[in-house]
Short mmCIF file of C-alpha atoms in Angstrom, two decimals:
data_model
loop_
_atom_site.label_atom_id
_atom_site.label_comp_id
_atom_site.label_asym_id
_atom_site.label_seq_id
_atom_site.Cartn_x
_atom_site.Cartn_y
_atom_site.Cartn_z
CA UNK A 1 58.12 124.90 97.63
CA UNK A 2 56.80 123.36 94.10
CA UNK A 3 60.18 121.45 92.78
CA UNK A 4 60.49 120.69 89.58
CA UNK A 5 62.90 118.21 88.06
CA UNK A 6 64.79 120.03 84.76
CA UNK A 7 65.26 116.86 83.30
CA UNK A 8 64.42 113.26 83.87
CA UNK A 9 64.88 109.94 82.01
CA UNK A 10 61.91 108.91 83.92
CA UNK A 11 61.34 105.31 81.29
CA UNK A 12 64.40 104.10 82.83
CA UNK A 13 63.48 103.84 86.37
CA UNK A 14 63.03 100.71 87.87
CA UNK A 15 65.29 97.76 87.43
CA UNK A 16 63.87 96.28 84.74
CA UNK A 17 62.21 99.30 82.78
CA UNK A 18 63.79 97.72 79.36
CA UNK A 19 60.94 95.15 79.83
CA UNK A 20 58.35 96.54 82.30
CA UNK A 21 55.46 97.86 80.74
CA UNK A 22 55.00 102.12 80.72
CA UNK A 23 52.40 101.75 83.14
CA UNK A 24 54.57 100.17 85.87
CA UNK A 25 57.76 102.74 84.88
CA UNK A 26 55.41 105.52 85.32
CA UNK A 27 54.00 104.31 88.78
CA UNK A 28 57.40 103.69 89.76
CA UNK A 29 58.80 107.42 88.81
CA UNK A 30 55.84 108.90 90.50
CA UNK A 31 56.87 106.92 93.63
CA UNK A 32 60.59 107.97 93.41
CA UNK A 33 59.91 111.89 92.76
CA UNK A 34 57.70 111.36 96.11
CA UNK A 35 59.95 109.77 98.01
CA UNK A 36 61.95 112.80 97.51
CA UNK A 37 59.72 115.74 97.42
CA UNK A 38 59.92 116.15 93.72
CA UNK A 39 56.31 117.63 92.22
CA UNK A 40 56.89 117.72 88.84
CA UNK A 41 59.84 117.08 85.88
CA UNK A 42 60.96 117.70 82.58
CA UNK A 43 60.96 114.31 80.72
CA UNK A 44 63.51 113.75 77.93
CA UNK A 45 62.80 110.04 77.20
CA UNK A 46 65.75 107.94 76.43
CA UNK A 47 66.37 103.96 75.62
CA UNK A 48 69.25 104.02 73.79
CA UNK A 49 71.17 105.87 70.53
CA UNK A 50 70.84 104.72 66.88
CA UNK A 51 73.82 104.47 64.35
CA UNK A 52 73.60 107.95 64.31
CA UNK A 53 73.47 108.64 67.81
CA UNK A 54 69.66 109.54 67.25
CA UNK A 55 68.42 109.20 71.28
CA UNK A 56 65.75 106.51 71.03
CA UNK A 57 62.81 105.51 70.12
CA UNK A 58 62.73 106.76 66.75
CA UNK A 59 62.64 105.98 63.20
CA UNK A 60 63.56 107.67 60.03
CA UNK A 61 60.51 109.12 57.66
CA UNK A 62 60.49 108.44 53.93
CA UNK A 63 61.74 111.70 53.30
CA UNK A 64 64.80 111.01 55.07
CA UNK A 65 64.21 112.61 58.32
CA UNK A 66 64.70 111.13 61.85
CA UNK A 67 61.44 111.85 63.73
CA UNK A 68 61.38 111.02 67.57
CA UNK A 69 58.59 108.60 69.10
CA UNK A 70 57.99 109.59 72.62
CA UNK A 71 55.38 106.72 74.15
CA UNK A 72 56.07 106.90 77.95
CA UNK A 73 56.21 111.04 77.70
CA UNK A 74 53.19 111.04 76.10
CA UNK A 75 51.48 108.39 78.66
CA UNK A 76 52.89 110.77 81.52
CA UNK A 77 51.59 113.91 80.54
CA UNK A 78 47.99 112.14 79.65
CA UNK A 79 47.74 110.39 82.99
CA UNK A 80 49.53 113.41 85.29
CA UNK A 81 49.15 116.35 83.40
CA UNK A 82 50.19 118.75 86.46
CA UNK A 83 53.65 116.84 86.95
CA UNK A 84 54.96 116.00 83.53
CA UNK A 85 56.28 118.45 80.05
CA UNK A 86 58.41 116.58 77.68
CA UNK A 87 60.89 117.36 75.20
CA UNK A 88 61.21 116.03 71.90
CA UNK A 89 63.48 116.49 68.83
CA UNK A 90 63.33 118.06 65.67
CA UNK A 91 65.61 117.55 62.63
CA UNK A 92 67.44 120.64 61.82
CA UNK A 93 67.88 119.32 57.99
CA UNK A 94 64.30 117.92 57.64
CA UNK A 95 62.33 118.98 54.87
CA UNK A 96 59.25 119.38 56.66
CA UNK A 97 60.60 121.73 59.35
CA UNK A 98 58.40 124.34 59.65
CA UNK A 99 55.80 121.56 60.32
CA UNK A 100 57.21 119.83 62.99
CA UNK A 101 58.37 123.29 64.70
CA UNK A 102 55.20 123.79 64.43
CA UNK A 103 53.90 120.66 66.01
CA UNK A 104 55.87 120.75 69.02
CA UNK A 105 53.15 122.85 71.00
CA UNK A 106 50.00 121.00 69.75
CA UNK A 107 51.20 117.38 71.24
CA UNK A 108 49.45 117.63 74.85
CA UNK A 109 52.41 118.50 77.40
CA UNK A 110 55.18 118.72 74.99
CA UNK A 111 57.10 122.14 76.15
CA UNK A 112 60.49 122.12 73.90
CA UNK A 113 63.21 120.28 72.12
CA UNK A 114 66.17 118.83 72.90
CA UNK A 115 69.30 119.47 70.47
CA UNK A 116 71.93 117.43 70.17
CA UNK A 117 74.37 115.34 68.19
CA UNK A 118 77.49 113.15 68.31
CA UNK A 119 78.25 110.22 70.72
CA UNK A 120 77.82 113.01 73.46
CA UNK A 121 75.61 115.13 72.48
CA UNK A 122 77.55 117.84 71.46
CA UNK A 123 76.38 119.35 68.81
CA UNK A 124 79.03 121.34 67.51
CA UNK A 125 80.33 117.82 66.44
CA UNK A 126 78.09 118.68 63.72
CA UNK A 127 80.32 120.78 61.16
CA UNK A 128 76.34 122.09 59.96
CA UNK A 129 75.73 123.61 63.28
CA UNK A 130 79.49 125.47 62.90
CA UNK A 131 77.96 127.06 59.25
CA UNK A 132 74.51 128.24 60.38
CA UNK A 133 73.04 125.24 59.40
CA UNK A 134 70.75 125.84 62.36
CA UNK A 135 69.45 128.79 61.87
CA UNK A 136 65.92 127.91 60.13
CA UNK A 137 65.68 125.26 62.95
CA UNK A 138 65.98 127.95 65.47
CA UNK A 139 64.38 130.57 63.66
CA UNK A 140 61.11 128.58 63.61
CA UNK A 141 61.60 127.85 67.18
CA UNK A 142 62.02 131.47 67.66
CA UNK A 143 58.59 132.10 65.87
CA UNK A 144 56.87 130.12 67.53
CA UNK A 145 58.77 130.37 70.89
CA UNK A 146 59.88 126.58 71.20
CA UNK A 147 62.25 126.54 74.14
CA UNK A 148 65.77 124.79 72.70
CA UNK A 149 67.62 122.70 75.37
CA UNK A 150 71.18 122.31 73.97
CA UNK A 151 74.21 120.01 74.57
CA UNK A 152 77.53 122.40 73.46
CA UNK A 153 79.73 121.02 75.94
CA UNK A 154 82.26 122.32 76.23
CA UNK A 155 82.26 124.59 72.95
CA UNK A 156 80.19 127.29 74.15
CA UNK A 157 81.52 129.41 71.83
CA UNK A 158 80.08 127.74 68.93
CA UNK A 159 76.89 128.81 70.22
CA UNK A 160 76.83 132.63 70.66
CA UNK A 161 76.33 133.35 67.48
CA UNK A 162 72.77 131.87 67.86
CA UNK A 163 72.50 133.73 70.86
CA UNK A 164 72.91 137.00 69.09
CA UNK A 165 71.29 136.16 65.78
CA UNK A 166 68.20 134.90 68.16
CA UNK A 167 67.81 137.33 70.86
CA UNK A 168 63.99 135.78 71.66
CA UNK A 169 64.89 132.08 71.85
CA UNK A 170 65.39 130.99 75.10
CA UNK A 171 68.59 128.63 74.49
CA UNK A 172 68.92 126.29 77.70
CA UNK A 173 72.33 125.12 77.75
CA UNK A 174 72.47 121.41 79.29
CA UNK A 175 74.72 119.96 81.99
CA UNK A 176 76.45 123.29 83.21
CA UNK A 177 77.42 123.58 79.66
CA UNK A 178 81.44 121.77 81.12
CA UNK A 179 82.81 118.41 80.47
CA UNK A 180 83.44 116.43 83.80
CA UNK A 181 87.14 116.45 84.81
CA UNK A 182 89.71 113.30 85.86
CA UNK A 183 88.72 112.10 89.22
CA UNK A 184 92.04 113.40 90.04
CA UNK A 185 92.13 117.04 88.79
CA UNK A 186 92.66 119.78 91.14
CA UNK A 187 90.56 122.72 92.16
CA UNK A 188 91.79 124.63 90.14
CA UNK A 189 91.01 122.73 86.60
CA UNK A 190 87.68 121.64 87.71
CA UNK A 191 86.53 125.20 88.17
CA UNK A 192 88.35 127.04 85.15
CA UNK A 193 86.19 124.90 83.48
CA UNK A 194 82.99 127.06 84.70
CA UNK A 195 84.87 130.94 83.39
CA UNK A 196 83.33 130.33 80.12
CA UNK A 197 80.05 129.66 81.71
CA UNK A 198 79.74 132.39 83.57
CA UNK A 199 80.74 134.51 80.29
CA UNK A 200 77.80 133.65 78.40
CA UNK A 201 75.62 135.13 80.84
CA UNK A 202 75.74 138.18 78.78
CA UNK A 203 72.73 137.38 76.97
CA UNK A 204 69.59 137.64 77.87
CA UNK A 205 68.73 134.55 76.44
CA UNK A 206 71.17 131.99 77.67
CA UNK A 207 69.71 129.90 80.16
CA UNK A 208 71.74 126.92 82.13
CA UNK A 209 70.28 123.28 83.40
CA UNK A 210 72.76 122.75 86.55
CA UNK A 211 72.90 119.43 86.97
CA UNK A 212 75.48 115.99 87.88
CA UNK A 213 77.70 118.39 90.21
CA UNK A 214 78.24 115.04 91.51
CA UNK A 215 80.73 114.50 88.40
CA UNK A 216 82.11 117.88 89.04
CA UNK A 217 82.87 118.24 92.51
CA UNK A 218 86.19 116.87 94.01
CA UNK A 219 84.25 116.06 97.52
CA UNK A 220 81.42 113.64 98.36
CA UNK A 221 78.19 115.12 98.93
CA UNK A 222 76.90 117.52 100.14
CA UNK A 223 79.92 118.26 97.75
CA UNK A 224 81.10 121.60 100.05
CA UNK A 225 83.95 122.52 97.47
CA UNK A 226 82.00 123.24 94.75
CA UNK A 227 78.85 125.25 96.37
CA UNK A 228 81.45 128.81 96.45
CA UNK A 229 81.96 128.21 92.35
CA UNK A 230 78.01 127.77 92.37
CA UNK A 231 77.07 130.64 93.76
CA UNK A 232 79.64 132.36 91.50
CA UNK A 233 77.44 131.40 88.66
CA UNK A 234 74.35 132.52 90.32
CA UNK A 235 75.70 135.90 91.08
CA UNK A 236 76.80 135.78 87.31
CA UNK A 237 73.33 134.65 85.72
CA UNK A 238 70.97 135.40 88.23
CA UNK A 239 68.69 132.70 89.75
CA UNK A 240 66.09 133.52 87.61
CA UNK A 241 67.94 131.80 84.63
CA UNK A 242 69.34 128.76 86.13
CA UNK A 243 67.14 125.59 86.46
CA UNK A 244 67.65 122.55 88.54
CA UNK A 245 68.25 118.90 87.31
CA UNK A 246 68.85 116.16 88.69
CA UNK A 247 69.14 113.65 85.62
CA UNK A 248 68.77 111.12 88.55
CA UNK A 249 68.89 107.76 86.28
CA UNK A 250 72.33 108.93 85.15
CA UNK A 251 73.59 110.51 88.15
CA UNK A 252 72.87 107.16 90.55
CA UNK A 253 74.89 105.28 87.61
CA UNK A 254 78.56 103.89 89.51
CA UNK A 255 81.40 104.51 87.34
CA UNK A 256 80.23 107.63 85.88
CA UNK A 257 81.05 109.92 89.32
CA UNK A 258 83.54 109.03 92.09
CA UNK A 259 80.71 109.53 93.90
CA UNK A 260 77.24 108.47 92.57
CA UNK A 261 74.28 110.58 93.51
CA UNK A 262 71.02 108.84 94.75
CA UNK A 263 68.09 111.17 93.50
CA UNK A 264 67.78 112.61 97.58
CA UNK A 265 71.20 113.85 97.21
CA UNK A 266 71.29 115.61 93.77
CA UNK A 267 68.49 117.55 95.38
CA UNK A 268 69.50 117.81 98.93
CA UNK A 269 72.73 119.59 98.46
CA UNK A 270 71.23 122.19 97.03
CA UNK A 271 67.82 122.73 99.02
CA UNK A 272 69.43 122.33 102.49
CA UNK A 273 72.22 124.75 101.49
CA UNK A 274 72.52 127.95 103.63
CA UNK A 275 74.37 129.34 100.64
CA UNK A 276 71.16 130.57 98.62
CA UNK A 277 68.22 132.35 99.99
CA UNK A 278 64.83 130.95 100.08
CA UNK A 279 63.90 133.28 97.18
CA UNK A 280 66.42 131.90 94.98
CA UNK A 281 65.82 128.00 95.83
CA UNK A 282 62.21 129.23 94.36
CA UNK A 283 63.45 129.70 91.43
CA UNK A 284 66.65 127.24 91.09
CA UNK A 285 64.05 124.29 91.95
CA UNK A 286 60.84 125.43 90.16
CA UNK A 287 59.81 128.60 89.27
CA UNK A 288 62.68 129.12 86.89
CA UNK A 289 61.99 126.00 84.34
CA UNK A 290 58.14 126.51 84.66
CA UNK A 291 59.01 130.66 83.52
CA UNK A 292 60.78 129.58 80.34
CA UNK A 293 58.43 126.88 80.02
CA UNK A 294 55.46 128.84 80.10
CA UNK A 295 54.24 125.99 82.58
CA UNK A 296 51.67 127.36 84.84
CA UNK A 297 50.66 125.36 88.14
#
């Protein structure tokens, strides 16, 4: 089976990537998605947030846009072109937008954006996003079919109007599209908290990155509680619409989970599970990203 990571801050592995050269970060992600049995990834490269909660590196251009630098994605994809797309951003209010849409597809292995805003992400923090201030953003994206990975946790709401008003986007909706619940909440809570998930499978063009179950579950891994909700979701979507993440730099992190995930286990509870077939593992690991991706192998 060709695995494919659905997202990875691969410039922060190591324990000292804030110093180490890219060279040495790359050599050292290459060795951990080995290790593992992980061919290829998503990158979405990450060293920090600005005042704005821009993700970093980045810098604003003189006409008063924040434009993303992307160094170690750009290394990856040049020196292992068969293992490594990248995501990058693209200001929904810059002036040049249609430009830099445009862009995305013409930087060698770039295969989407990443939208996002707040301290969490969450873009509808962004009253904008709430007016339609999006929708040249995503109607050039829909143009020129530029995949849009999205952080709307947990207002998934706020997004279905995109969803109808762009019925050809592909809208991938980050991190099981939930916020994580109290290390003590019961069953119950935790799992409410996928009904409005499963709801926006409706459209056709709602896709979902499943990802840090270790922050969902109530049980240590292989995390046997949650895999009934999963396959809920699966029978809701279809497997040909849910990717695999791992987001293994944040998911190893202690004091984000009860129970932090080494990068074997955010993939191991999931590919030794007898709860999915072999046909859709295929696409939950792999063949599901590299389809909205356009990624051939």
């Amino acid at each position: 089976m060709n695995i494919v990571d659905g997202q990875l801050h691969a410039n922060q592995i190591g324990p000292h990537w804030q110093t180490a050269d890219l060279e040495t970060t790359l050599n050292a992600t290459v060795v951990a998605m080995d290790a593992v049995g992980v061919h290829a990834a998503v990158l979405d490269e990450f060293t920090g947030l600005d005042d704005n909660y821009h993700m970093l590196p980045g810098s604003y251009h003189a006409n008063g846009a924040w434009r993303p630098e992307r160094p170690f994605s750009e290394l990856a994809a040049a020196t292992y072109p068969d293992r490594f797309v990248w995501l990058t951003r693209v200001d929904p209010h810059d002036p040049d937008l249609e430009e830099q849409v445009a862009g995305v597809h013409a930087k060698p292995g770039c295969a989407g954006i990443r939208v996002h805003a707040g301290f969490d992400g969450g873009v509808w923090r962004d009253p904008s996003f709430l007016q339609g201030g999006y929708n040249d953003l995503f109607a050039a994206c829909e143009a020129r079919q530029v995949p849009v990975f999205i952080m709307i946790t947990p207002r998934l709401d706020t997004l279905e109007p995109y969803l109808k008003r762009f019925p050809e986007l592909p809208f991938i909706i980050d991190h099981i599209g939930v916020s994580w619940p109290a290390a003590d909440a019961s069953p119950t809570e935790r799992y409410a908290r996928l009904d409005p998930v499963r709801a926006l499978s409706q459209y056709g063009n709602a896709y979902l990155k499943w990802s840090h179950v270790e922050r969902l579950a109530a049980e240590p891994y292989p995390y046997p509680d949650l895999m009934p909700h999963f396959r809920k979701v699966v029978d809701a979507f279809g497997a040909e619409r849910i990717l695999w993440a791992s987001d293994h730099t944040q998911a190893v992190k202690s004091g984000l989970s009860p129970h932090p995930a080494p990068y074997s286990h955010s993939l191991h509870y999931l590919l030794d599970s007898d709860v999915f077939s072999a046909a859709e593992k295929e696409w939950l690991l792999g063949r599901t990203v590299r389809t909205v991706l356009n990624w051939q192998h």
